[in-house]
Amino acid sequence: SRKADILKDELPQADYVFLDVPCTNLGVIRRKPDVKWRVREGDLAVAAATQEAMLARASDMLAPGGTVVYNVCSLEPEENERVVENVAARTSAELVPCRGDEFGDVCDGPYLRTWPHRHGCNGGFAATLRRRR
């Protein structure tokens, strides 16, 4: 395993990447209510652009058949499914659906999503992309 700056460092091809991106942290608002006062207008767009660049880079560095797990502690669609959909549309990566038989009710369509009011934890989002062979 290796910790690196995916936007700056020259990285080798990889079979697996776990990408925990910087975000607005709006999924932790239950535990840290002050988050809502720290997020300013425009922060969401800046975060989403950075996340999209990071996920695109991670997708491009995958070996054929390799997977990247995209993880974010936000519930905002701009930081979640929109980032994944945009990257999947312009790279050689395809979405791997969340499997309810493995993850149960945290599967929300093709994504894994935790809701504070439903799961008693922080809100979060994850998606898996696989590079086409």
C-alpha atoms as an extended CHARMM CRD file, in Angstrom:
* protein
*
       133  EXT
         1         1  SER       CA              0.0000000000        0.0000000000        0.0000000000  PROA      1               0.0000000000
         2         2  ARG       CA              1.0490000000        3.5690000000       -0.5740000000  PROA      2               0.0000000000
         3         3  LYS       CA             -0.1940000000        7.0050000000        0.4150000000  PROA      3               0.0000000000
         4         4  ALA       CA              0.3220000000        9.5580000000       -2.3380000000  PROA      4               0.0000000000
         5         5  ASP       CA             -1.0100000000       12.7670000000       -3.8360000000  PROA      5               0.0000000000
         6         6  ILE       CA             -2.8910000000       11.4210000000       -6.8120000000  PROA      6               0.0000000000
         7         7  LEU       CA             -2.9610000000       14.8080000000       -8.5520000000  PROA      7               0.0000000000
         8         8  LYS       CA              0.7750000000       15.5240000000       -8.1880000000  PROA      8               0.0000000000
         9         9  ASP       CA              2.7370000000       12.3020000000       -7.8240000000  PROA      9               0.0000000000
        10        10  GLU       CA              3.7480000000       10.0400000000      -10.6930000000  PROA      10              0.0000000000
        11        11  LEU       CA              2.0740000000        6.7650000000       -9.7860000000  PROA      11              0.0000000000
        12        12  PRO       CA              2.4030000000        3.2590000000      -11.2080000000  PROA      12              0.0000000000
        13        13  GLN       CA             -0.4340000000        1.2690000000      -12.7160000000  PROA      13              0.0000000000
        14        14  ALA       CA             -2.5130000000       -0.3720000000       -9.9770000000  PROA      14              0.0000000000
        15        15  ASP       CA             -4.9370000000       -3.2520000000       -9.5920000000  PROA      15              0.0000000000
        16        16  TYR       CA             -6.7370000000       -1.6220000000       -6.6580000000  PROA      16              0.0000000000
        17        17  VAL       CA             -7.1100000000        1.9670000000       -5.4770000000  PROA      17              0.0000000000
        18        18  PHE       CA             -9.0140000000        3.1720000000       -2.4150000000  PROA      18              0.0000000000
        19        19  LEU       CA             -9.7420000000        6.8660000000       -2.9090000000  PROA      19              0.0000000000
        20        20  ASP       CA            -10.9320000000        8.7680000000        0.1740000000  PROA      20              0.0000000000
        21        21  VAL       CA            -11.3670000000       12.2570000000       -1.2380000000  PROA      21              0.0000000000
        22        22  PRO       CA            -11.4770000000       15.6430000000        0.5090000000  PROA      22              0.0000000000
        23        23  CYS       CA            -15.0510000000       16.8890000000        0.7180000000  PROA      23              0.0000000000
        24        24  THR       CA            -17.4500000000       19.2890000000        2.4180000000  PROA      24              0.0000000000
        25        25  ASN       CA            -17.9280000000       16.7690000000        5.2790000000  PROA      25              0.0000000000
        26        26  LEU       CA            -21.6780000000       17.3530000000        5.2240000000  PROA      26              0.0000000000
        27        27  GLY       CA            -22.2250000000       13.6610000000        6.0180000000  PROA      27              0.0000000000
        28        28  VAL       CA            -20.8320000000       14.1230000000        9.5340000000  PROA      28              0.0000000000
        29        29  ILE       CA            -23.2350000000       16.9310000000       10.4230000000  PROA      29              0.0000000000
        30        30  ARG       CA            -24.9760000000       14.7260000000       13.0040000000  PROA      30              0.0000000000
        31        31  ARG       CA            -21.7340000000       14.3360000000       14.9430000000  PROA      31              0.0000000000
        32        32  LYS       CA            -20.2830000000       17.7620000000       14.1150000000  PROA      32              0.0000000000
        33        33  PRO       CA            -23.1810000000       20.2170000000       13.6380000000  PROA      33              0.0000000000
        34        34  ASP       CA            -20.7710000000       23.1370000000       13.2100000000  PROA      34              0.0000000000
        35        35  VAL       CA            -19.9920000000       21.8030000000        9.7180000000  PROA      35              0.0000000000
        36        36  LYS       CA            -23.0660000000       23.5730000000        8.3550000000  PROA      36              0.0000000000
        37        37  TRP       CA            -21.5720000000       26.9250000000        9.4070000000  PROA      37              0.0000000000
        38        38  ARG       CA            -18.1610000000       26.2370000000        7.8510000000  PROA      38              0.0000000000
        39        39  VAL       CA            -19.3300000000       25.3350000000        4.3490000000  PROA      39              0.0000000000
        40        40  ARG       CA            -19.5800000000       28.4280000000        2.1780000000  PROA      40              0.0000000000
        41        41  GLU       CA            -21.2410000000       29.0940000000       -1.1320000000  PROA      41              0.0000000000
        42        42  GLY       CA            -19.0230000000       27.6800000000       -3.8370000000  PROA      42              0.0000000000
        43        43  ASP       CA            -17.3330000000       25.0780000000       -1.6030000000  PROA      43              0.0000000000
        44        44  LEU       CA            -19.4610000000       22.2990000000       -3.0600000000  PROA      44              0.0000000000
        45        45  ALA       CA            -18.4560000000       23.1070000000       -6.6450000000  PROA      45              0.0000000000
        46        46  VAL       CA            -14.7650000000       23.3430000000       -5.7240000000  PROA      46              0.0000000000
        47        47  ALA       CA            -14.8910000000       20.0410000000       -3.8280000000  PROA      47              0.0000000000
        48        48  ALA       CA            -16.7150000000       18.2840000000       -6.6770000000  PROA      48              0.0000000000
        49        49  ALA       CA            -14.1870000000       19.4960000000       -9.2660000000  PROA      49              0.0000000000
        50        50  THR       CA            -11.2830000000       18.2400000000       -7.1400000000  PROA      50              0.0000000000
        51        51  GLN       CA            -13.0260000000       14.9280000000       -6.5070000000  PROA      51              0.0000000000
        52        52  GLU       CA            -13.7330000000       14.4500000000      -10.2000000000  PROA      52              0.0000000000
        53        53  ALA       CA            -10.0960000000       15.1370000000      -11.0980000000  PROA      53              0.0000000000
        54        54  MET       CA             -8.8930000000       12.6910000000       -8.4480000000  PROA      54              0.0000000000
        55        55  LEU       CA            -11.2970000000        9.9260000000       -9.4940000000  PROA      55              0.0000000000
        56        56  ALA       CA            -10.4590000000       10.3920000000      -13.1830000000  PROA      56              0.0000000000
        57        57  ARG       CA             -6.7600000000       10.1020000000      -12.4030000000  PROA      57              0.0000000000
        58        58  ALA       CA             -7.3380000000        7.0040000000      -10.2630000000  PROA      58              0.0000000000
        59        59  SER       CA             -9.4120000000        5.4370000000      -13.0490000000  PROA      59              0.0000000000
        60        60  ASP       CA             -6.7300000000        6.1600000000      -15.6310000000  PROA      60              0.0000000000
        61        61  MET       CA             -4.0100000000        4.5270000000      -13.5370000000  PROA      61              0.0000000000
        62        62  LEU       CA             -5.8980000000        1.2430000000      -13.1620000000  PROA      62              0.0000000000
        63        63  ALA       CA             -4.6390000000       -1.8880000000      -14.8530000000  PROA      63              0.0000000000
        64        64  PRO       CA             -7.2320000000       -3.5320000000      -17.1350000000  PROA      64              0.0000000000
        65        65  GLY       CA             -9.8160000000       -5.1180000000      -14.8330000000  PROA      65              0.0000000000
        66        66  GLY       CA             -8.5310000000       -3.0440000000      -11.8890000000  PROA      66              0.0000000000
        67        67  THR       CA            -10.9180000000       -1.3900000000       -9.4570000000  PROA      67              0.0000000000
        68        68  VAL       CA            -11.1180000000        1.8910000000       -7.6110000000  PROA      68              0.0000000000
        69        69  VAL       CA            -13.3530000000        2.4530000000       -4.5920000000  PROA      69              0.0000000000
        70        70  TYR       CA            -14.4270000000        6.0940000000       -4.3620000000  PROA      70              0.0000000000
        71        71  ASN       CA            -15.3340000000        7.1320000000       -0.8090000000  PROA      71              0.0000000000
        72        72  VAL       CA            -16.6880000000       10.4330000000        0.4920000000  PROA      72              0.0000000000
        73        73  CYS       CA            -18.3130000000       11.5660000000        3.7730000000  PROA      73              0.0000000000
        74        74  SER       CA            -20.9260000000       13.7150000000        2.1200000000  PROA      74              0.0000000000
        75        75  LEU       CA            -24.5440000000       13.1270000000        1.1550000000  PROA      75              0.0000000000
        76        76  GLU       CA            -24.6090000000       15.7490000000       -1.5760000000  PROA      76              0.0000000000
        77        77  PRO       CA            -25.2480000000       14.3890000000       -5.1000000000  PROA      77              0.0000000000
        78        78  GLU       CA            -22.6870000000       16.8570000000       -6.4960000000  PROA      78              0.0000000000
        79        79  GLU       CA            -19.9550000000       15.0700000000       -4.5160000000  PROA      79              0.0000000000
        80        80  ASN       CA            -21.3610000000       11.5810000000       -4.9730000000  PROA      80              0.0000000000
        81        81  GLU       CA            -23.1540000000       10.1060000000       -7.9640000000  PROA      81              0.0000000000
        82        82  ARG       CA            -22.5370000000       13.0920000000      -10.2260000000  PROA      82              0.0000000000
        83        83  VAL       CA            -18.7650000000       12.7440000000       -9.7850000000  PROA      83              0.0000000000
        84        84  VAL       CA            -18.9440000000        8.9980000000      -10.4790000000  PROA      84              0.0000000000
        85        85  GLU       CA            -21.2550000000        9.3980000000      -13.4930000000  PROA      85              0.0000000000
        86        86  ASN       CA            -19.0920000000       12.1390000000      -15.0240000000  PROA      86              0.0000000000
        87        87  VAL       CA            -15.8960000000       10.1060000000      -14.6480000000  PROA      87              0.0000000000
        88        88  ALA       CA            -17.4840000000        6.8820000000      -15.9320000000  PROA      88              0.0000000000
        89        89  ALA       CA            -18.7500000000        8.7530000000      -19.0020000000  PROA      89              0.0000000000
        90        90  ARG       CA            -15.3100000000       10.0190000000      -19.9970000000  PROA      90              0.0000000000
        91        91  THR       CA            -12.8810000000        7.2770000000      -18.9290000000  PROA      91              0.0000000000
        92        92  SER       CA            -12.5090000000        3.5530000000      -19.5280000000  PROA      92              0.0000000000
        93        93  ALA       CA            -14.0580000000        2.8050000000      -16.1200000000  PROA      93              0.0000000000
        94        94  GLU       CA            -17.5040000000        1.3550000000      -15.5490000000  PROA      94              0.0000000000
        95        95  LEU       CA            -19.6260000000        1.3180000000      -12.4160000000  PROA      95              0.0000000000
        96        96  VAL       CA            -19.7140000000       -1.9390000000      -10.4410000000  PROA      96              0.0000000000
        97        97  PRO       CA            -23.1200000000       -2.1390000000       -8.7220000000  PROA      97              0.0000000000
        98        98  CYS       CA            -23.3480000000       -2.4260000000       -4.9410000000  PROA      98              0.0000000000
        99        99  ARG       CA            -24.4880000000       -5.9280000000       -4.0120000000  PROA      99              0.0000000000
       100       100  GLY       CA            -27.3080000000       -6.1150000000       -1.5030000000  PROA      100             0.0000000000
       101       101  ASP       CA            -26.4170000000       -9.7150000000       -0.6690000000  PROA      101             0.0000000000
       102       102  GLU       CA            -23.0810000000       -8.4150000000        0.6330000000  PROA      102             0.0000000000
       103       103  PHE       CA            -23.9990000000       -4.9970000000        2.0090000000  PROA      103             0.0000000000
       104       104  GLY       CA            -27.7360000000       -5.1430000000        2.7470000000  PROA      104             0.0000000000
       105       105  ASP       CA            -29.6980000000       -1.9400000000        3.1490000000  PROA      105             0.0000000000
       106       106  VAL       CA            -26.7110000000        0.3530000000        2.6940000000  PROA      106             0.0000000000
       107       107  CYS       CA            -26.9460000000       -0.3580000000       -1.0350000000  PROA      107             0.0000000000
       108       108  ASP       CA            -28.7950000000        2.4900000000       -2.7030000000  PROA      108             0.0000000000
       109       109  GLY       CA            -29.1330000000        1.5090000000       -6.3340000000  PROA      109             0.0000000000
       110       110  PRO       CA            -25.6280000000        0.9360000000       -7.6630000000  PROA      110             0.0000000000
       111       111  TYR       CA            -24.0160000000        2.8530000000       -4.7860000000  PROA      111             0.0000000000
       112       112  LEU       CA            -23.2480000000        2.2300000000       -1.1280000000  PROA      112             0.0000000000
       113       113  ARG       CA            -24.7300000000        4.9990000000        0.9880000000  PROA      113             0.0000000000
       114       114  THR       CA            -25.1160000000        5.4040000000        4.7490000000  PROA      114             0.0000000000
       115       115  TRP       CA            -27.7580000000        7.7300000000        6.1390000000  PROA      115             0.0000000000
       116       116  PRO       CA            -27.4930000000        9.1000000000        9.7050000000  PROA      116             0.0000000000
       117       117  HSD       CA            -31.2460000000        8.7910000000       10.3330000000  PROA      117             0.0000000000
       118       118  ARG       CA            -31.4320000000        5.2440000000        8.9560000000  PROA      118             0.0000000000
       119       119  HSD       CA            -28.1380000000        3.6210000000        9.9220000000  PROA      119             0.0000000000
       120       120  GLY       CA            -27.1980000000        5.4950000000       13.1160000000  PROA      120             0.0000000000
       121       121  CYS       CA            -23.7970000000        6.5540000000       11.7890000000  PROA      121             0.0000000000
       122       122  ASN       CA            -22.2260000000        9.3160000000        9.7350000000  PROA      122             0.0000000000
       123       123  GLY       CA            -23.5640000000        9.8670000000        6.2710000000  PROA      123             0.0000000000
       124       124  GLY       CA            -21.3290000000        8.5420000000        3.5550000000  PROA      124             0.0000000000
       125       125  PHE       CA            -21.1230000000        7.3830000000       -0.0250000000  PROA      125             0.0000000000
       126       126  ALA       CA            -19.0160000000        4.8640000000       -1.8970000000  PROA      126             0.0000000000
       127       127  ALA       CA            -18.8980000000        3.5640000000       -5.4320000000  PROA      127             0.0000000000
       128       128  THR       CA            -16.7140000000        1.0220000000       -7.1650000000  PROA      128             0.0000000000
       129       129  LEU       CA            -15.4560000000        1.5380000000      -10.7020000000  PROA      129             0.0000000000
       130       130  ARG       CA            -13.6690000000       -1.1020000000      -12.7640000000  PROA      130             0.0000000000
       131       131  ARG       CA            -11.4570000000       -0.4270000000      -15.7660000000  PROA      131             0.0000000000
       132       132  ARG       CA            -12.7170000000       -2.2240000000      -18.8360000000  PROA      132             0.0000000000
       133       133  ARG       CA            -10.3850000000       -4.9230000000      -20.1240000000  PROA      133             0.0000000000
